Structures are given as structure tokens and as C-alpha cells.
PDB file of C-alpha atoms in Angstrom:
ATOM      1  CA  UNK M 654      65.604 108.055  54.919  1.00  0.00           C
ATOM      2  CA  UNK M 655      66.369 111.511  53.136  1.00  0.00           C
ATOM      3  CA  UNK M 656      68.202 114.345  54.231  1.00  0.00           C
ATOM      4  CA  UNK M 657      64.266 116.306  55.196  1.00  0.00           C
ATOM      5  CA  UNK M 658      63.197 113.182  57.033  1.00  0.00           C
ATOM      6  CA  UNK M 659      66.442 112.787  59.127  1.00  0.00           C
ATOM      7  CA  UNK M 660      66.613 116.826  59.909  1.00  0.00           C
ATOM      8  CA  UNK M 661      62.827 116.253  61.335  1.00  0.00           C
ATOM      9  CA  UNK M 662      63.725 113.389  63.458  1.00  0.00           C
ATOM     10  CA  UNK M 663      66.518 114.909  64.906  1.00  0.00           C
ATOM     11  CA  UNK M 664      64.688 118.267  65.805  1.00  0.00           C
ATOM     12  CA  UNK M 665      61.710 115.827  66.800  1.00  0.00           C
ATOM     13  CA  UNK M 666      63.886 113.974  68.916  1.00  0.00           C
ATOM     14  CA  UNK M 667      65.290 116.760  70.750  1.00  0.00           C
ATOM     15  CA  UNK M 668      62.218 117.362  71.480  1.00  0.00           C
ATOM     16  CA  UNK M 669      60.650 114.889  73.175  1.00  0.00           C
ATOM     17  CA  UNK M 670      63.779 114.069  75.220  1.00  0.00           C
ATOM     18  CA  UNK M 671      63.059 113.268  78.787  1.00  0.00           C
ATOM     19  CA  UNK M 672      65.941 116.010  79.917  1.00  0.00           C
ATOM     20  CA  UNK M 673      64.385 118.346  77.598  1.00  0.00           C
ATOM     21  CA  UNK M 674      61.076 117.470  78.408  1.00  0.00           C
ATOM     22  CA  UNK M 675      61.501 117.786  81.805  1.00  0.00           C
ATOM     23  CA  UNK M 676      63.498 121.392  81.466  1.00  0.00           C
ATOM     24  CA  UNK M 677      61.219 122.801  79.202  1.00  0.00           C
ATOM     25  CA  UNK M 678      58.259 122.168  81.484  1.00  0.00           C
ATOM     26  CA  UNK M 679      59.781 123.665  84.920  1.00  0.00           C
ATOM     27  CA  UNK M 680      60.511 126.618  82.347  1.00  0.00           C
ATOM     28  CA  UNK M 681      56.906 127.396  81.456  1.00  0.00           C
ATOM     29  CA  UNK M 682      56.228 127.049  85.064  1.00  0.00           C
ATOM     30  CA  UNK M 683      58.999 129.847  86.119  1.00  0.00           C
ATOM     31  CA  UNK M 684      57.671 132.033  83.396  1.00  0.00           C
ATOM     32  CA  UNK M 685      54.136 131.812  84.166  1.00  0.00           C
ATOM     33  CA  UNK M 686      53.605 135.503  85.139  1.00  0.00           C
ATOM     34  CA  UNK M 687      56.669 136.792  83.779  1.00  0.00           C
ATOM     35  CA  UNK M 688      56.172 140.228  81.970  1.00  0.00           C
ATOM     36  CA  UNK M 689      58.982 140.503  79.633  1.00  0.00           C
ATOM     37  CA  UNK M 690      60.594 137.819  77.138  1.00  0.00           C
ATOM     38  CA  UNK M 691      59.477 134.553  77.665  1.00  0.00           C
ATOM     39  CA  UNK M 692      61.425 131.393  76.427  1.00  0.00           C
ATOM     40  CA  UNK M 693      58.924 129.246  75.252  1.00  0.00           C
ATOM     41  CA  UNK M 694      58.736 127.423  71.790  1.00  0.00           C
ATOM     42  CA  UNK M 695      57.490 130.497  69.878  1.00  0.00           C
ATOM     43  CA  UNK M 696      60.774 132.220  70.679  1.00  0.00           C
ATOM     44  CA  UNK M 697      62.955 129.240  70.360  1.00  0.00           C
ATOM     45  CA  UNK M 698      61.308 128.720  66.603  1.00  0.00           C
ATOM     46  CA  UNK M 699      61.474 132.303  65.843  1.00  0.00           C
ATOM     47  CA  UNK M 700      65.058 132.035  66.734  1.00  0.00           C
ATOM     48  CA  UNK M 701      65.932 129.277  64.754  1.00  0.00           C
ATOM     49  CA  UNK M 702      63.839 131.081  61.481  1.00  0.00           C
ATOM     50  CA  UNK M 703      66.048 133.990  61.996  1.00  0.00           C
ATOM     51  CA  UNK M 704      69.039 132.352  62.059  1.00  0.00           C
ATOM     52  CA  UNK M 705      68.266 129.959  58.685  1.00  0.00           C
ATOM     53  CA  UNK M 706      67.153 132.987  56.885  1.00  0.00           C
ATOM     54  CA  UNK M 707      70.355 134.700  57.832  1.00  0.00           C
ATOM     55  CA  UNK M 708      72.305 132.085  57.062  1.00  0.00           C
ATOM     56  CA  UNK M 709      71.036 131.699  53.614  1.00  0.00           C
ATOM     57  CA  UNK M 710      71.405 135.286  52.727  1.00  0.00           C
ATOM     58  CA  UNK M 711      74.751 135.240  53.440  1.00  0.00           C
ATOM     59  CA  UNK M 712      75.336 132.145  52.102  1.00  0.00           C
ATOM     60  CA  UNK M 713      77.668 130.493  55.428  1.00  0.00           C
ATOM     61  CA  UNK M 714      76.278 127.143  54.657  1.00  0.00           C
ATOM     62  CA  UNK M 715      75.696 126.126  57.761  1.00  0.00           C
ATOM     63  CA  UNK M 716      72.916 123.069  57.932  1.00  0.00           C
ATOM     64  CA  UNK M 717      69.215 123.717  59.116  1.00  0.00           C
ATOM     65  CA  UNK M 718      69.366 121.027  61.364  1.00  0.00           C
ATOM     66  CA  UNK M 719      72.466 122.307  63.411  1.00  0.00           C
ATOM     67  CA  UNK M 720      70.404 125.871  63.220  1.00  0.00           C
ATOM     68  CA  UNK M 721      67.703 124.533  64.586  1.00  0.00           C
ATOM     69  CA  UNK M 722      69.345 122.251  67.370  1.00  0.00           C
ATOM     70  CA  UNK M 723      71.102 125.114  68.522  1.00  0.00           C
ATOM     71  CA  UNK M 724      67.959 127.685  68.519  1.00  0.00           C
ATOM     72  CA  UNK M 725      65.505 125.419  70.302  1.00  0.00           C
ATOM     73  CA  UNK M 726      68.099 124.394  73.111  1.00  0.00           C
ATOM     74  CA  UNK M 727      70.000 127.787  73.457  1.00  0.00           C
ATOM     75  CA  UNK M 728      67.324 129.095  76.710  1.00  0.00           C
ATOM     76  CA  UNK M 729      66.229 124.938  77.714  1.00  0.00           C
ATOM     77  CA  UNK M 730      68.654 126.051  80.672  1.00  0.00           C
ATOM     78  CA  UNK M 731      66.492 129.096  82.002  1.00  0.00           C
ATOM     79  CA  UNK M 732      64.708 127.546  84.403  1.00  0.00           C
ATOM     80  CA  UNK M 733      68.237 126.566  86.338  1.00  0.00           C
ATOM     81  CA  UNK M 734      69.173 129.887  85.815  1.00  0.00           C
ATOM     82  CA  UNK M 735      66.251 130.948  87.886  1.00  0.00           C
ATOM     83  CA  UNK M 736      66.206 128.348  90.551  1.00  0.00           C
ATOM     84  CA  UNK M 737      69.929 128.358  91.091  1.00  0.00           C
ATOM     85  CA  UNK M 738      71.528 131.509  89.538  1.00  0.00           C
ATOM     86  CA  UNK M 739      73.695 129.703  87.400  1.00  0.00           C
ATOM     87  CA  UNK M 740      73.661 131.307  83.692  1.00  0.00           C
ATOM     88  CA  UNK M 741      71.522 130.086  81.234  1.00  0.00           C
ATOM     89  CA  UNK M 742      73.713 129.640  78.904  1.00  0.00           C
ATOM     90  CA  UNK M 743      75.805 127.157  80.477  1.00  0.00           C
ATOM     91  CA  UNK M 744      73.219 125.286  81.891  1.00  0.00           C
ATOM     92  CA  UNK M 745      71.278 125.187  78.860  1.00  0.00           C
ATOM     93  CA  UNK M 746      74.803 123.775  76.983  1.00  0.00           C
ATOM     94  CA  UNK M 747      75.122 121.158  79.894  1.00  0.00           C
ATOM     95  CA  UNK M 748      71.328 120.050  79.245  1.00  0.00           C
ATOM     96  CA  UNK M 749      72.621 120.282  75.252  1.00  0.00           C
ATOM     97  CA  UNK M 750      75.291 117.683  75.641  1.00  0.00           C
ATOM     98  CA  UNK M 751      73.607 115.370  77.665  1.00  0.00           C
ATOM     99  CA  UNK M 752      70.363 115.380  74.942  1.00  0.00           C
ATOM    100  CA  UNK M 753      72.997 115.512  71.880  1.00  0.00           C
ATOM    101  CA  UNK M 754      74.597 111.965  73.314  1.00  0.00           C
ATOM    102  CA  UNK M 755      71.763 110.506  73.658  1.00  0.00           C
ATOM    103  CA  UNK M 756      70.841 110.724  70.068  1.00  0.00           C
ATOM    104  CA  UNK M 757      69.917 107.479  68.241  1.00  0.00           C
ATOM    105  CA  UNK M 758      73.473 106.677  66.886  1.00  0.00           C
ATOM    106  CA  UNK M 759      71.564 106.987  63.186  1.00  0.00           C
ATOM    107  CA  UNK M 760      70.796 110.418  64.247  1.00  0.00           C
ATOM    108  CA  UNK M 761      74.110 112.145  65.590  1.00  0.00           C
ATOM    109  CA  UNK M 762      75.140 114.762  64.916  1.00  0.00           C
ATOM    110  CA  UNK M 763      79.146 114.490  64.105  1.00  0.00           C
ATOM    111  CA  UNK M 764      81.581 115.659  66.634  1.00  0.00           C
ATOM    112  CA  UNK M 765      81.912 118.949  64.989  1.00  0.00           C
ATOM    113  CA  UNK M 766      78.515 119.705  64.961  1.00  0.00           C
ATOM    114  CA  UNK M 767      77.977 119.218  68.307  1.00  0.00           C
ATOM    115  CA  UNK M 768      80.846 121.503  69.441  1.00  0.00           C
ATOM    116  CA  UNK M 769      79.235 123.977  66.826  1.00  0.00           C
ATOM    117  CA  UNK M 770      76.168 123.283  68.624  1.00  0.00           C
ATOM    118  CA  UNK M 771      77.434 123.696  72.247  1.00  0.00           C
ATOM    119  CA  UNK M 772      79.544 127.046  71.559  1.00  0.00           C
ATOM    120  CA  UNK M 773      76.783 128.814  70.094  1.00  0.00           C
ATOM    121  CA  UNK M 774      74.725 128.121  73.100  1.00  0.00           C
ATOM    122  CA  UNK M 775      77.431 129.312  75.427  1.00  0.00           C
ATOM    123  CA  UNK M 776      77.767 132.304  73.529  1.00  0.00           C
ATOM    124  CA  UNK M 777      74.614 133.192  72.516  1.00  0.00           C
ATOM    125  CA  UNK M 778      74.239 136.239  75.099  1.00  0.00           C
ATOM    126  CA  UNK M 779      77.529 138.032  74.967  1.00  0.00           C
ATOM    127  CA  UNK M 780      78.960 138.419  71.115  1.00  0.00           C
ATOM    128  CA  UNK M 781      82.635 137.523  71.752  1.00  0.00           C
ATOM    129  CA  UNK M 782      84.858 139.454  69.158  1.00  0.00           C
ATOM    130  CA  UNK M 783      86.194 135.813  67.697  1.00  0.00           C
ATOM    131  CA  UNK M 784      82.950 134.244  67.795  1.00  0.00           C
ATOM    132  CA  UNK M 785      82.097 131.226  65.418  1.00  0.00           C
ATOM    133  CA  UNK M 786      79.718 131.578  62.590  1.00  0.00           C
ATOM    134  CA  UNK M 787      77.193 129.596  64.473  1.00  0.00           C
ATOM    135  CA  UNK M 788      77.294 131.085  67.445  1.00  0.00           C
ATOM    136  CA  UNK M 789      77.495 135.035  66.198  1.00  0.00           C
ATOM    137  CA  UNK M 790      74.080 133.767  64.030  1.00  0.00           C
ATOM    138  CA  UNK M 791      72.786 132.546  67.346  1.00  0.00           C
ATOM    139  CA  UNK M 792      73.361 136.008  69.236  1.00  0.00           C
ATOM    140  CA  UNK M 793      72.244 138.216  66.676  1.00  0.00           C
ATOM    141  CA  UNK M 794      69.110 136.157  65.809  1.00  0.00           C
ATOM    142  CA  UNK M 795      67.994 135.668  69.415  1.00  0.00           C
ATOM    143  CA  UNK M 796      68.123 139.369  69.973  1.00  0.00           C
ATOM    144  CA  UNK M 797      66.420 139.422  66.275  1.00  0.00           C
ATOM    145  CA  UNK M 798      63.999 137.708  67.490  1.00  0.00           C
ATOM    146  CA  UNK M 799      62.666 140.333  70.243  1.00  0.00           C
ATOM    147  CA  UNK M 800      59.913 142.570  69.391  1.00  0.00           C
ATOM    148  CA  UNK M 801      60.667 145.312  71.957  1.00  0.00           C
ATOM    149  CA  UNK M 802      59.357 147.772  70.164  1.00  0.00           C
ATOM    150  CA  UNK M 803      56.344 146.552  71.006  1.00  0.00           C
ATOM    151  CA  UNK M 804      56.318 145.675  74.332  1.00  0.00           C
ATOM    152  CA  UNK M 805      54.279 146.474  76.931  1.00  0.00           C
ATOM    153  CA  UNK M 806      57.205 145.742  79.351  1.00  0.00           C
ATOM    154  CA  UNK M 807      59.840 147.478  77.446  1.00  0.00           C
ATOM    155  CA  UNK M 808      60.706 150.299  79.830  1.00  0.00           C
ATOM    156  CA  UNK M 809      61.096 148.122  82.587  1.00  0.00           C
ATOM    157  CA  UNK M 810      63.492 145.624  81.053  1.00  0.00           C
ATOM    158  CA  UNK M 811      66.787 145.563  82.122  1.00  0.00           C
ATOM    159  CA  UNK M 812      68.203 144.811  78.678  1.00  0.00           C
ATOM    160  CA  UNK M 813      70.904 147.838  77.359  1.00  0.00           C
ATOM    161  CA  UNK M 814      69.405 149.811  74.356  1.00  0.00           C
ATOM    162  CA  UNK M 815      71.942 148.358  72.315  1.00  0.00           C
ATOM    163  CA  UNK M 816      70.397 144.753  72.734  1.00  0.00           C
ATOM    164  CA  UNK M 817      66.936 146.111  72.403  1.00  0.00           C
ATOM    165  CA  UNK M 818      65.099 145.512  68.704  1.00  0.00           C
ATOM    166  CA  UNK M 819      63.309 148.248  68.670  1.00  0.00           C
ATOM    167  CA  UNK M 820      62.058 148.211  65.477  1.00  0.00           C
ATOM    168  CA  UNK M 821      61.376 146.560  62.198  1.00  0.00           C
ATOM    169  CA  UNK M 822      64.653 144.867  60.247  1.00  0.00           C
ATOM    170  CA  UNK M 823      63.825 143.391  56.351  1.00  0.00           C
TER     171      UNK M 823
END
């Protein structure tokens, strides 16, 4: 199997994990009406785009697949966040561990990856000032990844300007 093959079946698998599944679908329900940012796949793919591009430019050498692990399960624990208050981003690295151990042992990520993994999910909402590559990638391209200056909803949200993309990076 090559290296393209393997990255696809590990995103793939992720994927169609039972937890993740499972998580992914009470999210869309909880979001139904919401107005602002949603967390659905577009977001968690724009995210992880973002965050390779970035990555590349400044040449950190950090692999797609651990990118994209950590974009598309940095929000899978929103919906908890909602139903029970606890925050997202430690629910969403709980649901994280649980999927990355599960992995087909041909498919594991190694032990350093996953704590790569798992720390940029934590983090990814409050930029700590010794933050890991990964997980400073993760913050700034899920904030990237906003188009508030476009939103409909954008003087309602209770996001700080500073968070806010409100406009056009290249």
C-alpha cells in the first residue's frame, strides 16, 4: 500500500467510525437552525486545507495525514458541549482517543502522533503561548477558516474581534 493510499484509509477510517459516526450525526442535529458557524464537514475540510497549506509554506513538515486527523476531529465533540456544557475541545479529544485506538493496527498512527493529534485538539480554541506546532496550526487555521466577513450573523456572534476573520488573507 503507498504512503497516498494509507493517508486515505486512515482519514476514511476516521470517518466512518461508529463513535464518530454517531457524534457527528447528533452534531448536525444540534446545529440544525443554528445561525452562526456550523461544524459540519465543510468546516472540518476547510480546516484541515488551511492548515496543510500553512504547513507547507512554512515548511514545519508536519504529515497531511496527522493534519487532517486533527482538523476533521477537532469540533466531533460539539454536540457534548451542547448537551452537557462540557468544552468541546476536551470532549472532542476524548472522542479522538477512543477513534485513534481503534485504528486497524496497520493504520496507527505512532504514539507521537497521536499525542500531536490530541494536544492540538485540546488547544485548538485558546493559543497557549508554548503551544506545539500542530496545535498553534490548528488554532490559527480553524479561525482561518471563518468567513465572518461575510456573515449574515456576524454582529451577533459572541466571538472577540480579535478571533473574527474579517476579511480576505492570501
Amino acid at each position: 500500500m503507498n504512503q497516498m493510499e494509507n493517508t486515505m484509509l486512515r482519514i476514511s477510517y476516521i470517518c466512518k467510525h461508529p463513535l464518530y459516526l454517531s457524534s457527528y450525526q447528533r452534531l448536525q442535529e444540534l446545529e440544525r437552525e443554528r445561525i452562526f458557524c456550523c461544524h459540519q464537514m465543510n468546516h472540518l475540510l476547510d480546516v484541515a486545507r488551511i492548515a496543510y497549506i500553512l504547513n507547507l509554506e512554512r515548511g514545519l513538515g508536519i504529515s497531511k495525514e496527522v493534519i487532517y486527523a486533527a482538523a476533521i476531529l477537532h469540533d466531533i465533540g460539539k454536540g457534548r458541549q451542547y448537551e452537557s456544557g462540557i468544552p468541546h475541545e476536551l470532549a472532542s479529544a476524548d472522542i479522538a482517543e477512543q477513534i485513534l485506538a481503534d485504528l486497524p493496527k496497520e493504520l496507527m498512527f505512532t504514539s507521537d502522533e497521536n499525542e500531536q493529534i490530541l494536544t492540538a485538539i485540546r488547544g485548538h480554541r485558546r493559543l497557549r503561548k508554548s503551544a506545539q506546532p500542530l496545535e498553534a496550526l490548528l488554532y490559527e487555521s480553524d479561525k482561518a477558516s471563518r468567513s465572518c466577513f461575510a456573515c449574515p450573523a456576524e454582529t451577533d456572534c459572541n466571538w472577540s474581534t480579535e478571533k473574527k476573520n474579517m476579511e480576505i488573507r492570501i
